[in-house]
CSV table of C-alpha atoms and ligand atoms in Angstrom, one decimal:
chain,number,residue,atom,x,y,z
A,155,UNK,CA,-135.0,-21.0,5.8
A,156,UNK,CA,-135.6,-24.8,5.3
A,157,UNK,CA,-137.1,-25.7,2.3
A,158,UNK,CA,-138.2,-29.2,1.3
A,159,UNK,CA,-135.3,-30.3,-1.6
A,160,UNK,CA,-135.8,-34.0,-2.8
A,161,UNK,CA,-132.0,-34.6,-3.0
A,162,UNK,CA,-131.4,-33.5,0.2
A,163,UNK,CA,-134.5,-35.7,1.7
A,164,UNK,CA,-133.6,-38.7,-0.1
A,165,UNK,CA,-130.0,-38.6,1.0
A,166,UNK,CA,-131.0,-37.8,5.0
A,167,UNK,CA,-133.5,-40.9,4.7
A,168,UNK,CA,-130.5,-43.5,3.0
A,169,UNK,CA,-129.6,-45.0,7.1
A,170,UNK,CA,-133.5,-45.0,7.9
A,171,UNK,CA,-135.0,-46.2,5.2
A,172,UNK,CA,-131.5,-48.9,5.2
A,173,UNK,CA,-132.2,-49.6,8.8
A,174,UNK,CA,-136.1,-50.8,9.1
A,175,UNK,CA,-135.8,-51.7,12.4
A,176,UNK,CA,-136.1,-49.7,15.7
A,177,UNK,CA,-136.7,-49.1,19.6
A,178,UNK,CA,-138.7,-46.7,21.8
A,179,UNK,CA,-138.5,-46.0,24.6
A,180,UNK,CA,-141.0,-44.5,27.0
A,181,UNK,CA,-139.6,-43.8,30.7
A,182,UNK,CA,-140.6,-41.2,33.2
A,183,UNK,CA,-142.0,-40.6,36.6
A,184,UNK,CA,-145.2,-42.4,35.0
A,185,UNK,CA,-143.4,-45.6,34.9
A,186,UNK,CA,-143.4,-45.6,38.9
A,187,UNK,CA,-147.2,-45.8,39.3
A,188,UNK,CA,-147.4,-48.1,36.4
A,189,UNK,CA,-150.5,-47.2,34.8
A,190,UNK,CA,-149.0,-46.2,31.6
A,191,UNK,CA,-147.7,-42.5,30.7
A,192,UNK,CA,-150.9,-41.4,30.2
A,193,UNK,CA,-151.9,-41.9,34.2
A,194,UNK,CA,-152.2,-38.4,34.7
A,195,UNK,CA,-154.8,-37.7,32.0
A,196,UNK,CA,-157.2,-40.9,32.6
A,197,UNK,CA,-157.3,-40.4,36.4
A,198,UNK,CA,-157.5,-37.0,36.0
A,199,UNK,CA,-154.7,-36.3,38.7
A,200,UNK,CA,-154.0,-33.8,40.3
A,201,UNK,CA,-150.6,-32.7,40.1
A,202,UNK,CA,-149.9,-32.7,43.8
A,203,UNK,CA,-150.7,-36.7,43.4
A,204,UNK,CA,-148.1,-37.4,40.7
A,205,UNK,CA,-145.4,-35.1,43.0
A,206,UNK,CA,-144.7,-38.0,45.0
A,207,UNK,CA,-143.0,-39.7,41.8
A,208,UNK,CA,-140.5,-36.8,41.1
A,209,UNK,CA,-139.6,-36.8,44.8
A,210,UNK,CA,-138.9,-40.7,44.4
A,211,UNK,CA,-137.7,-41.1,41.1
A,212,UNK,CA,-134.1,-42.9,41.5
A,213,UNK,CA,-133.3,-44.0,38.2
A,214,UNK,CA,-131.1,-46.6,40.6
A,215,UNK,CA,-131.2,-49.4,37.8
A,216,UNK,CA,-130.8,-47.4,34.6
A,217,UNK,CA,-127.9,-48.9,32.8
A,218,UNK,CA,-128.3,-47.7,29.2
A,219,UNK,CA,-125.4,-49.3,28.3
A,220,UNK,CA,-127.4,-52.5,28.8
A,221,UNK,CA,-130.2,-51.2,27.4
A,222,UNK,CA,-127.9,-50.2,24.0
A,223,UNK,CA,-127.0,-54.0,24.3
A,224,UNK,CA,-130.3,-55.5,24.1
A,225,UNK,CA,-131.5,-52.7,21.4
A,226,UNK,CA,-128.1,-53.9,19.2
A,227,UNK,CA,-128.7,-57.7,19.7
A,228,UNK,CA,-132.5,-57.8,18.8
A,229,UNK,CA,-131.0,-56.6,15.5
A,230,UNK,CA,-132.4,-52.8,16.3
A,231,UNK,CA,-130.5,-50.0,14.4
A,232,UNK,CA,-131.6,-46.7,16.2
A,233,UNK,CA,-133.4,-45.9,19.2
A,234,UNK,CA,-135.9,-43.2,19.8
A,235,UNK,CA,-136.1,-42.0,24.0
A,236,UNK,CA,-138.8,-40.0,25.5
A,237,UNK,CA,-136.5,-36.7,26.6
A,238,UNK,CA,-140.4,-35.3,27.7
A,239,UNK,CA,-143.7,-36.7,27.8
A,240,UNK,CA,-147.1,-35.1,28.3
A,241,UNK,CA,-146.6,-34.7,31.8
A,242,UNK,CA,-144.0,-32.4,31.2
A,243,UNK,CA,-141.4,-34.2,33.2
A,244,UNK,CA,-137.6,-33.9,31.5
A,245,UNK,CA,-135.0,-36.8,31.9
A,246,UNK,CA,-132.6,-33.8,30.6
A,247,UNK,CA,-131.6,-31.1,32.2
A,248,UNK,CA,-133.3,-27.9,30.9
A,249,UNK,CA,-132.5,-24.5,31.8
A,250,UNK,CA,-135.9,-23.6,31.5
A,251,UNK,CA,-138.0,-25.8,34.1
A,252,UNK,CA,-137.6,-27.5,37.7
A,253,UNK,CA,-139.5,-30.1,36.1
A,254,UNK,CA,-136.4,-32.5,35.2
A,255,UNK,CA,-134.6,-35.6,36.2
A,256,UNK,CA,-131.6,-33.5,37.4
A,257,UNK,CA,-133.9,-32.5,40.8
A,258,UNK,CA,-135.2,-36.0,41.4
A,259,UNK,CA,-133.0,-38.1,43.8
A,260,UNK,CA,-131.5,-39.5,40.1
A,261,UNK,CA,-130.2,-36.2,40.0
A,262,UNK,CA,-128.1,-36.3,36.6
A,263,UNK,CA,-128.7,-35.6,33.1
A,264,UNK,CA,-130.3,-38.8,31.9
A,265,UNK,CA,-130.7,-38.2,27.7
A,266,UNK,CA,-126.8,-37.8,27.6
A,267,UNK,CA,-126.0,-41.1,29.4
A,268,UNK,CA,-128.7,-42.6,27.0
A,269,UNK,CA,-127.4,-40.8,24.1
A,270,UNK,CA,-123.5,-41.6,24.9
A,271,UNK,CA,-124.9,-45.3,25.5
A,272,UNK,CA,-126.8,-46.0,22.2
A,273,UNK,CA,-123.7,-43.8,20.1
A,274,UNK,CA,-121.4,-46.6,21.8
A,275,UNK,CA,-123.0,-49.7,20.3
A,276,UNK,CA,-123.1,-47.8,17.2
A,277,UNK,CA,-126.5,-47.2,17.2
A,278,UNK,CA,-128.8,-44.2,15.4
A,279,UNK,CA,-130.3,-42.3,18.1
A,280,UNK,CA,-133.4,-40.3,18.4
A,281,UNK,CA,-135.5,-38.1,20.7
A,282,UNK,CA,-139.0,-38.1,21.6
A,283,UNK,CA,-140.3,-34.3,22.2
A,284,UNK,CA,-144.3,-33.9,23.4
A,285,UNK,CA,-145.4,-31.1,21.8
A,286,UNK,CA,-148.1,-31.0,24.9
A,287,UNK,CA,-147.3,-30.3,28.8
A,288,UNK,CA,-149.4,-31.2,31.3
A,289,UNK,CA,-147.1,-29.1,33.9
A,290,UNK,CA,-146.8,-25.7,32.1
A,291,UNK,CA,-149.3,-23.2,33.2
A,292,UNK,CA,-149.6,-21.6,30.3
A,293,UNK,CA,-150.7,-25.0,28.7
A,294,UNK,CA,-154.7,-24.8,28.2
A,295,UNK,CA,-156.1,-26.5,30.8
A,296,UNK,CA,-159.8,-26.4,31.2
A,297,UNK,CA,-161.7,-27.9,28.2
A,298,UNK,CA,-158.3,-29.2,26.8
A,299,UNK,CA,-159.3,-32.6,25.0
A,300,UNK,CA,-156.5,-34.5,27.0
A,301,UNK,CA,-155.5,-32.1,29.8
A,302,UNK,CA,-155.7,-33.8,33.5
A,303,UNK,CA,-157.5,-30.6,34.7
A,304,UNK,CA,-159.8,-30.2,31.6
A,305,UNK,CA,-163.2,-31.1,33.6
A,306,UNK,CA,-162.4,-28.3,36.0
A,307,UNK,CA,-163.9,-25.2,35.4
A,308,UNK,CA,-161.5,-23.3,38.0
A,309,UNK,CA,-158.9,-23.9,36.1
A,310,UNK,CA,-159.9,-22.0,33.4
A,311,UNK,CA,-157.5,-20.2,30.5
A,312,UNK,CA,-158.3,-16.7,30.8
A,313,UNK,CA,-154.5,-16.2,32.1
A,314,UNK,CA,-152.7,-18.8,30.4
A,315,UNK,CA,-150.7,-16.6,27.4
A,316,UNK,CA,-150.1,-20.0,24.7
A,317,UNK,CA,-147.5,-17.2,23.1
A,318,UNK,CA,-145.3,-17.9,26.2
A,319,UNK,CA,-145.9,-21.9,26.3
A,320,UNK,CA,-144.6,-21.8,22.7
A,321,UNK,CA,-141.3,-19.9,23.5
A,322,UNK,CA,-140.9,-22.3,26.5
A,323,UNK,CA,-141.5,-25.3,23.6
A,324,UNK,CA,-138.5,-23.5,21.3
A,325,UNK,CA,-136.3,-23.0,24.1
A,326,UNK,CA,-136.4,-26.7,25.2
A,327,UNK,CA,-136.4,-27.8,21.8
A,328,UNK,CA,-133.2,-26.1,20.8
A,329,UNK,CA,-131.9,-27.4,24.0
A,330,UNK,CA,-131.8,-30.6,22.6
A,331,UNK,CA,-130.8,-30.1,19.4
A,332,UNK,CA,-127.6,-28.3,20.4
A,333,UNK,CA,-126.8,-29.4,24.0
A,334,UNK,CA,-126.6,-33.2,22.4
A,335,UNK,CA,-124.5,-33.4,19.6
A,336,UNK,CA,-125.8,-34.8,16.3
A,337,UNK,CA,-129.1,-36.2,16.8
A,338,UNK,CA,-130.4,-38.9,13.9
A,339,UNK,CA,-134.3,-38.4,14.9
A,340,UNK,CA,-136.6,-35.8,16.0
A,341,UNK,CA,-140.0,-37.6,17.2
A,342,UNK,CA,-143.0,-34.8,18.2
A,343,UNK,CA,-145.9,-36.2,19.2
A,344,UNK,CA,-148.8,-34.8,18.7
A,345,UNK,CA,-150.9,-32.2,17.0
A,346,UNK,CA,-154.6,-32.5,17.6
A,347,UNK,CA,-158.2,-29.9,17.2
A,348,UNK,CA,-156.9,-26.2,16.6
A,349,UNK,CA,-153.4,-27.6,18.5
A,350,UNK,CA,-151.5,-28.4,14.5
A,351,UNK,CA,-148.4,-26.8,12.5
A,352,UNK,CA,-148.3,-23.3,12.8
A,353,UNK,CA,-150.3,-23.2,16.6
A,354,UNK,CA,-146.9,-25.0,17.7
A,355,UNK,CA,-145.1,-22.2,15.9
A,356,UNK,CA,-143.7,-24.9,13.5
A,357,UNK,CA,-142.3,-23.4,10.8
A,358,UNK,CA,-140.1,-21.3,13.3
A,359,UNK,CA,-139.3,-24.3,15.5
A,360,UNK,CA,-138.0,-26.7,12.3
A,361,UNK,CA,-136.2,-23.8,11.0
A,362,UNK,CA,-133.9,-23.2,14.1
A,363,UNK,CA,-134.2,-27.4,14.4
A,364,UNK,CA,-132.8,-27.4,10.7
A,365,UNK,CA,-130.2,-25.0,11.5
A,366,UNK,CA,-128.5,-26.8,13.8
A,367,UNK,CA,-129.3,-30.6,12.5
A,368,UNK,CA,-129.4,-30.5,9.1
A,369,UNK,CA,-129.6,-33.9,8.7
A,370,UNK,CA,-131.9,-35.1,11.6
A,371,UNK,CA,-135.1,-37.1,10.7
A,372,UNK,CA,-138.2,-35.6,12.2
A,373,UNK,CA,-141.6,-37.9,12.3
A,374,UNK,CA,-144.9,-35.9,11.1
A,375,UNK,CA,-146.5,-35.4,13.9
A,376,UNK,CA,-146.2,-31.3,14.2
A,377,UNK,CA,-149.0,-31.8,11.4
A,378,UNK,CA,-150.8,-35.1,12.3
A,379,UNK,CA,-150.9,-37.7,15.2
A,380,UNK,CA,-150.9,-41.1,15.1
A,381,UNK,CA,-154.0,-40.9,12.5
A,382,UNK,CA,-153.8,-38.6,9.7
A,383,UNK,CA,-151.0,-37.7,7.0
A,384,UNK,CA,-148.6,-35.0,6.8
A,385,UNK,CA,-148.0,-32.3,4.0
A,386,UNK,CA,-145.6,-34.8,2.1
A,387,UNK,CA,-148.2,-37.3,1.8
A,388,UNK,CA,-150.1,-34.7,0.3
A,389,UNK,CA,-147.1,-33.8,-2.5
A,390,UNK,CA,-147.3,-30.1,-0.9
A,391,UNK,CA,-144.8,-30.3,1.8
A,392,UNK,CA,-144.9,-27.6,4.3
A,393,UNK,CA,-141.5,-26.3,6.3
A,394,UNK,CA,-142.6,-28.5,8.8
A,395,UNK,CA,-143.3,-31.4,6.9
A,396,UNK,CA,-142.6,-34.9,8.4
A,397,UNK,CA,-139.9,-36.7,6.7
A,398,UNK,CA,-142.1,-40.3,7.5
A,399,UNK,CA,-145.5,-40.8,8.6
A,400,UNK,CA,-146.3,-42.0,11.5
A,401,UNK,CA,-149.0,-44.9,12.1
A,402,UNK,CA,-149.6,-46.1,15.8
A,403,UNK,CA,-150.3,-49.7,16.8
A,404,UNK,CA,-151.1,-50.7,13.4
A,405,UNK,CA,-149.6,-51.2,10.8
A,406,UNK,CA,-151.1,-49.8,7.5
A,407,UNK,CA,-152.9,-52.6,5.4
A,408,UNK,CA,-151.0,-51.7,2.1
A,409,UNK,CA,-148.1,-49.9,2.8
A,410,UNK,CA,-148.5,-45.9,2.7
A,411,UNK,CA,-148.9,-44.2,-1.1
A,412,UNK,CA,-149.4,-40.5,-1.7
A,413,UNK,CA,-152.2,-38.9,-3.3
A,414,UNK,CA,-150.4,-40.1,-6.3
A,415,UNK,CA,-149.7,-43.1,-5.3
A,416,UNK,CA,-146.0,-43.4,-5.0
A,417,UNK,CA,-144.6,-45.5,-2.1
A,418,UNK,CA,-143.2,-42.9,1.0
A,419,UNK,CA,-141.1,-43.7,3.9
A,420,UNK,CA,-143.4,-44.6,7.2
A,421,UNK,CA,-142.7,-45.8,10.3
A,422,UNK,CA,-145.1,-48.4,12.2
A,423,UNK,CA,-144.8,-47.7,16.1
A,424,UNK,CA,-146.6,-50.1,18.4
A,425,UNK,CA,-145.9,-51.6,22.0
A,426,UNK,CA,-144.9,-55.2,23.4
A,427,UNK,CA,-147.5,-55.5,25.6
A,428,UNK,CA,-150.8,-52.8,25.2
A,429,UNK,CA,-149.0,-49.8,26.8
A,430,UNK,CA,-145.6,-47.3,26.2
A,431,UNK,CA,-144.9,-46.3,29.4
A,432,UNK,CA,-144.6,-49.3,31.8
A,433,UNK,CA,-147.7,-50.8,33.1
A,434,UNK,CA,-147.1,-53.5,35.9
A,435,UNK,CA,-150.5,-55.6,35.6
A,436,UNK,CA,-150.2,-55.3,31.5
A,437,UNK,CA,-149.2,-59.3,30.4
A,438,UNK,CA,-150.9,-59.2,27.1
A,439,UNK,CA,-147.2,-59.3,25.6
A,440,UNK,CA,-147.2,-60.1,21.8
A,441,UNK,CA,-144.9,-63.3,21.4
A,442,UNK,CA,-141.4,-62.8,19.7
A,443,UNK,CA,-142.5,-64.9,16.9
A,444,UNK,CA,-145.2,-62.8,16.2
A,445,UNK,CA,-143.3,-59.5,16.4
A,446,UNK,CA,-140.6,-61.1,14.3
A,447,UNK,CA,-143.2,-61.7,11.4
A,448,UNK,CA,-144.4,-58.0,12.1
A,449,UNK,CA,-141.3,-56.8,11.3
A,450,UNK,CA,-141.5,-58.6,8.0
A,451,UNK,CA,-144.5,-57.4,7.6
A,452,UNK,CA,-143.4,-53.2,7.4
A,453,UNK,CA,-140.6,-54.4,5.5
A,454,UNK,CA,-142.7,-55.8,2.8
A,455,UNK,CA,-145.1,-52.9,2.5
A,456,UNK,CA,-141.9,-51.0,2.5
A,457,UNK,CA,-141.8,-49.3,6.4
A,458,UNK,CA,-139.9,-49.2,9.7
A,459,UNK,CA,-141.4,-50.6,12.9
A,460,UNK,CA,-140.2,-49.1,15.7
A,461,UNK,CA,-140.9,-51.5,18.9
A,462,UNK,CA,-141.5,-50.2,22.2
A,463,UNK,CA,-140.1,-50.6,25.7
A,464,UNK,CA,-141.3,-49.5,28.6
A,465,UNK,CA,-138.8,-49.6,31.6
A,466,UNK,CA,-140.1,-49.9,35.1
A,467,UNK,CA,-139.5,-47.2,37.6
A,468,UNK,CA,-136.0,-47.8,38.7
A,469,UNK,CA,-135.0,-48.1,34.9
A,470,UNK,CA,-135.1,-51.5,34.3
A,471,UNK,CA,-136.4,-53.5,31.0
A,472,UNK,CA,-139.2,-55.7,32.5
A,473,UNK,CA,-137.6,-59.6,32.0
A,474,UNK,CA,-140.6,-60.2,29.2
A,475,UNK,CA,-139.3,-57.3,27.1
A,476,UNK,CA,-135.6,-58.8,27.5
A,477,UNK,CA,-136.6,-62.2,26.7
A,478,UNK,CA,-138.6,-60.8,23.4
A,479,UNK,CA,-136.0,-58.9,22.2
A,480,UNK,CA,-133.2,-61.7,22.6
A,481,UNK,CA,-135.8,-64.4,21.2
A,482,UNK,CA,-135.5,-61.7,18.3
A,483,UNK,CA,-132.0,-61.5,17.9
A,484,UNK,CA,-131.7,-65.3,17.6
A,485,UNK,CA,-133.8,-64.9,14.6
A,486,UNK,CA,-131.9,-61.4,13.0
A,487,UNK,CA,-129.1,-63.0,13.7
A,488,UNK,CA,-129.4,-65.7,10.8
A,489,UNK,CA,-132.2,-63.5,8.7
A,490,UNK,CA,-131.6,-60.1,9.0
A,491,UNK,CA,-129.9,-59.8,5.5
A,492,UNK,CA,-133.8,-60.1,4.4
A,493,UNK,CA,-134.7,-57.2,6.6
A,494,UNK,CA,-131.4,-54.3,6.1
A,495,UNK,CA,-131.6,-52.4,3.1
A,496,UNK,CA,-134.8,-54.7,2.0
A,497,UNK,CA,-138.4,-53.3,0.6
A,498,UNK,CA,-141.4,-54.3,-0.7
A,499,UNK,CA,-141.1,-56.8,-3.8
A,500,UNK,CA,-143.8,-54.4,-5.3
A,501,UNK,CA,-143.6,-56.9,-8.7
A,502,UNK,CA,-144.5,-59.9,-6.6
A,503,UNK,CA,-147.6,-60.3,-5.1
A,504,UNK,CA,-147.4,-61.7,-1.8
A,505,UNK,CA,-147.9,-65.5,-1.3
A,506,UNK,CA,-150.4,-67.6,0.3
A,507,UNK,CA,-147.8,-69.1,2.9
A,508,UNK,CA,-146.1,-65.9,3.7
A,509,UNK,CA,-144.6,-62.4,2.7
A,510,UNK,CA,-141.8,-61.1,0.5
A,511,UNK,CA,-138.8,-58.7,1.1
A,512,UNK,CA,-136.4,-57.3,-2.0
A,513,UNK,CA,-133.1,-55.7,-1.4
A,514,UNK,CA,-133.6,-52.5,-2.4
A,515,UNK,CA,-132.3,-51.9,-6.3
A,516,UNK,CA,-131.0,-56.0,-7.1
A,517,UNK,CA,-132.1,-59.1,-8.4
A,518,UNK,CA,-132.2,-60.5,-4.5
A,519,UNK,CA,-135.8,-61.4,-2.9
A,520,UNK,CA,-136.2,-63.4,0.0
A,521,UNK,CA,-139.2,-65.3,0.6
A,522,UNK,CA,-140.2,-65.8,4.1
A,523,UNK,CA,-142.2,-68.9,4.9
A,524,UNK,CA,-145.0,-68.4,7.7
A,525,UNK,CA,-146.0,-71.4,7.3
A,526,UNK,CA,-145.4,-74.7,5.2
A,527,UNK,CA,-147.3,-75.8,1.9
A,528,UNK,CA,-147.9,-79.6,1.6
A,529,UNK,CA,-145.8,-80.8,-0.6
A,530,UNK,CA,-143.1,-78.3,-2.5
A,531,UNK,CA,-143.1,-74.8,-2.1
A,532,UNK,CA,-144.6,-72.8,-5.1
A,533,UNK,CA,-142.4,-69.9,-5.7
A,534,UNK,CA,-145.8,-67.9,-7.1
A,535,UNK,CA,-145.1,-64.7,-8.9
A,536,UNK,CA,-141.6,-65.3,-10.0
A,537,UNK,CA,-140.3,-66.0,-13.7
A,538,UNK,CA,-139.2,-69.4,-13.3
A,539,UNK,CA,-136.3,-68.8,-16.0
A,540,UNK,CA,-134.8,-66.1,-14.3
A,541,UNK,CA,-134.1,-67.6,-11.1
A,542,UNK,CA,-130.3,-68.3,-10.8
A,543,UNK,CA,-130.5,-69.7,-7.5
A,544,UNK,CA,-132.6,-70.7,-4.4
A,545,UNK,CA,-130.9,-71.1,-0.8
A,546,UNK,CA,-131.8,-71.0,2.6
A,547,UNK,CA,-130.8,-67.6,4.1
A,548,UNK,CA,-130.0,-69.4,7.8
A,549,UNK,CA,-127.2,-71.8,6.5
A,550,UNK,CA,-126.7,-70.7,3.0
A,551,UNK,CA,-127.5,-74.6,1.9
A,552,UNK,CA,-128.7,-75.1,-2.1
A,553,UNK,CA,-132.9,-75.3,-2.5
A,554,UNK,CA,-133.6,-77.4,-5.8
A,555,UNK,CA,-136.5,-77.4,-8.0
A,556,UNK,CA,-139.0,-80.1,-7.3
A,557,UNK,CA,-139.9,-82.2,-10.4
A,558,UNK,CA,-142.1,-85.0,-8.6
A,559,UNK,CA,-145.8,-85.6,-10.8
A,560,UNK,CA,-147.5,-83.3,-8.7
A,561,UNK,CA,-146.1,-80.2,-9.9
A,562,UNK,CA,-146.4,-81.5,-13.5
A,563,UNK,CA,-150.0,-79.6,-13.9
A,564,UNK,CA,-148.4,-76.2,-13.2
A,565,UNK,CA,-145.5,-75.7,-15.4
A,566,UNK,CA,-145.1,-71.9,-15.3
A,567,UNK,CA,-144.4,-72.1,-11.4
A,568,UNK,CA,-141.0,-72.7,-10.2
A,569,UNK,CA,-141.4,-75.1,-6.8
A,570,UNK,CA,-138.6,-75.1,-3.8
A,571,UNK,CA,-138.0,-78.5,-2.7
A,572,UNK,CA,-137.4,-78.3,1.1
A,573,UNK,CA,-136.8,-81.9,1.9
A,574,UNK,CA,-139.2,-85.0,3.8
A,575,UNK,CA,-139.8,-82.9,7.1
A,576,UNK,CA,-143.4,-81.3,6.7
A,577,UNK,CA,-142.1,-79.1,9.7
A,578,UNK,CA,-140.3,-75.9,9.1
A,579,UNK,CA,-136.7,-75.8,10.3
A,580,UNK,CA,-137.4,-72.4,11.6
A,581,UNK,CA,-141.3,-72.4,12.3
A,582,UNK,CA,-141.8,-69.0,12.8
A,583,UNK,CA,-140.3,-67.6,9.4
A,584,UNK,CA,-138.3,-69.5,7.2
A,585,UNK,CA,-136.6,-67.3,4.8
A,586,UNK,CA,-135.4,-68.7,1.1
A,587,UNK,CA,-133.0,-65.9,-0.5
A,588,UNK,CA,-134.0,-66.1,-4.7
A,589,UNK,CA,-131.4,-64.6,-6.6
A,590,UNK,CA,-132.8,-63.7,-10.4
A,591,UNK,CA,-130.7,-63.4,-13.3
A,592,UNK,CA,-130.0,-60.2,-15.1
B,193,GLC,C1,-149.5,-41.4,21.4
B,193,GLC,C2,-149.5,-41.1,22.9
B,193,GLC,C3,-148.3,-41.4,23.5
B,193,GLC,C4,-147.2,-42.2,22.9
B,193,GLC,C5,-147.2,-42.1,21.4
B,193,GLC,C6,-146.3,-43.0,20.7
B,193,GLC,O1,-149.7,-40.3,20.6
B,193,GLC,O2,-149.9,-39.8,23.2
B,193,GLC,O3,-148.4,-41.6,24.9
B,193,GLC,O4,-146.0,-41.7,23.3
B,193,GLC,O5,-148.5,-42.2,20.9
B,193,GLC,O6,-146.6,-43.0,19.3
């Protein structure tokens, strides 16, 4: 029986919390009409209307070896795939359902190529699970908050036995977690109304989920959705508590506290453009430089973000996604020290011009510039005498105090000089690495 131990959690969360930065990945038959993975639902389709997809679903540019690539130069450390959305479609192949990637004209076993893949470039790899399943008939149907079919009284519940629908769930969940090898995430998605913990037979399912991967990370969403806490926020952690919570396209204003206030892990999920399964007419993509100070951002309210990718129908990244993610890189490249293993600075209030990251348990900070101060840099909220040493993280180069008149009037405040140019070398984040003594 799984019981929550804080050794235990603390030492499963070490690569995660280490890591900060992430891909999902939402792909399925809902990427070949394009309307996002939720199609089904807002148009209220029919199932013999999606049918169509799974007949024509080639997977004839999936190269998840190029995918692992592009996840490993943006700097990403793990990867989280969809191996089922709500529609109830499997990339794997599951004993228990037609349903799957294996009967499409793909006709293979697409988790263990992505797994193998993302395992090759040495990266962490997760699964996404749907707790829901828009193709099981024992699913509730009729009056359903979400259900394609939940305006239609004829297809009512009176037969559907939800006992069944949460064997099928076990089934295909211990599927995954022994068909797989070792798997570094679990991601369910999503309890909502009377559908939460025990309805999904949760303790049951994390137990046999436990059993086989004792160290796999699982999100919270068998007790919350993309709103809401789980049992850990609340100090009373259930069996099924989620090891990280889970906030969805936003990311949470100060960080995540429990009820008594201490810092816990969480992971902010959000997409590129507005949509997680690939939508061809979406081009409200977020710019690189603005993603790049997003990332930042979790880091110094001490959280993951775990960036989205949508792959078109054939299984390619769309060409904005693969431009974002190198423009990325570029930057991670020189910076990502300030990112791995960092966390809030929670002694130093965040500055005017920017945000802070600390490596986790030393004297190193790194103070990423946004955006340049006229004149010096005031290094606000440090103890002037204790810093050892400024330098530019990019090049390594030596950032001296400035000393001009101007800064005579504020003698407390230790101020970067960063040379004549009022224009940041790097003019979407900067990052000075402040090294404090003892
Ligand atoms: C939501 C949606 C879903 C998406 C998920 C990602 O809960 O149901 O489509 O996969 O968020 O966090």
């Amino acid at each position: 029986m799984y019981q929550f131990n804080e050794e235990e959690y603390n030492a499963r969360m070490t690569w995660y919390r280490d890591a900060r930065f992430g891909m999902f990945l939402h792909w399925g038959l809902y990427s070949i009409p394009a309307r996002g993975e939720w199609v089904r639902s807002v148009e209220q389709m029919p199932e013999e209307e999606y049918m169509p997809f799974f007949r024509e679903f080639s997977a004839s540019r999936f190269d998840p070896k190029k995918w692992a690539k592009e996840a490993k130069a943006a700097g990403m450390k793990y990867a989280v795939m969809t191996a089922k959305h709500h529609d109830g479609f499997c990339l794997f192949d599951s004993k228990y359902t037609d349903f799957k990637a294996t009967n499409t004209p793909a006709g293979r076993d697409l988790v263990r190529e992505y797994l193998d893949a993302m395992r090759s470039e040495g990266l962490k790899v997760g699964l996404y699970f749907t707790l829901l399943d828009w193709h099981h008939p024992d699913y509730p149907h009729y009056g359903d908050w979400n259900h394609p079919m939940r305006n239609h009284p004829e297809c009512g519940n009176e037969e559907r036995d939800f006992e069944r629908y949460k064997e099928y769930l076990y089934n295909q969940v211990e599927e995954i977690v022994t068909n797989y090898g070792k798997l570094d995430i679990l991601w369910f998605d999503f309890s909502y109304d009377w559908l939460k913990g025990e309805a999904w037979g949760a303790t049951k399912l994390v137990n046999m989920v436990r059993s086989h991967q004792p160290e796999v990370i699982i999100d919270n969403r068998l007790e919350a959705s993309g709103e809401g806490h789980g049992s850990l926020y609340y100090c009373d952690p259930k069996p099924f508590h989620g090891d990280f919570e889970s906030p969805e396209q936003i990311i949470p204003p100060q960080g995540v506290r429990n009820v008594k206030g201490e810092p816990i892990a969480w992971e902010a999920c959000f997409t590129m453009n507005n949509n997680w399964g690939y939508c061809a007419n979406d081009h409200y993509w977020k710019p690189a430089s603005m993603l790049i100070r997003k990332l930042v951002e979790c880091v110094s309210k001490g959280g993951n973000m775990l960036l989205n990718v949508g792959p078109d129908g054939y299984g390619a990244f769309p060409p904005e996604s693969s431009a974002i993610l190198s423009e990325i890189g570029r930057w991670m490249e020189k910076n990502s020290e300030s990112i791995y293993g960092c966390t809030a600075a929670w002694d130093i209030p965040k500055p005017d011009y920017g945000r802070i990251t600390r490596k986790e348990g030393t004297n190193t900070y790194y103070v990423h510039v946004f955006e340049n101060t006229v004149g010096p840099l005031p290094l606000t909220g440090f103890d002037r005498d204790r810093i050892e040493s400024v330098r530019a993280l990019s090049d390594g180069h030596e950032i001296r105090f400035a000393d001009g008149f101007m800064v005579k009037d504020y003698p407390e405040i230790a101020f970067a000089d960063l040379g004549p140019d009022p224009v940041l070398p790097d003019q979407t984040d900067y990052v000075l690495k402040v090294t404090l003594r003892g």
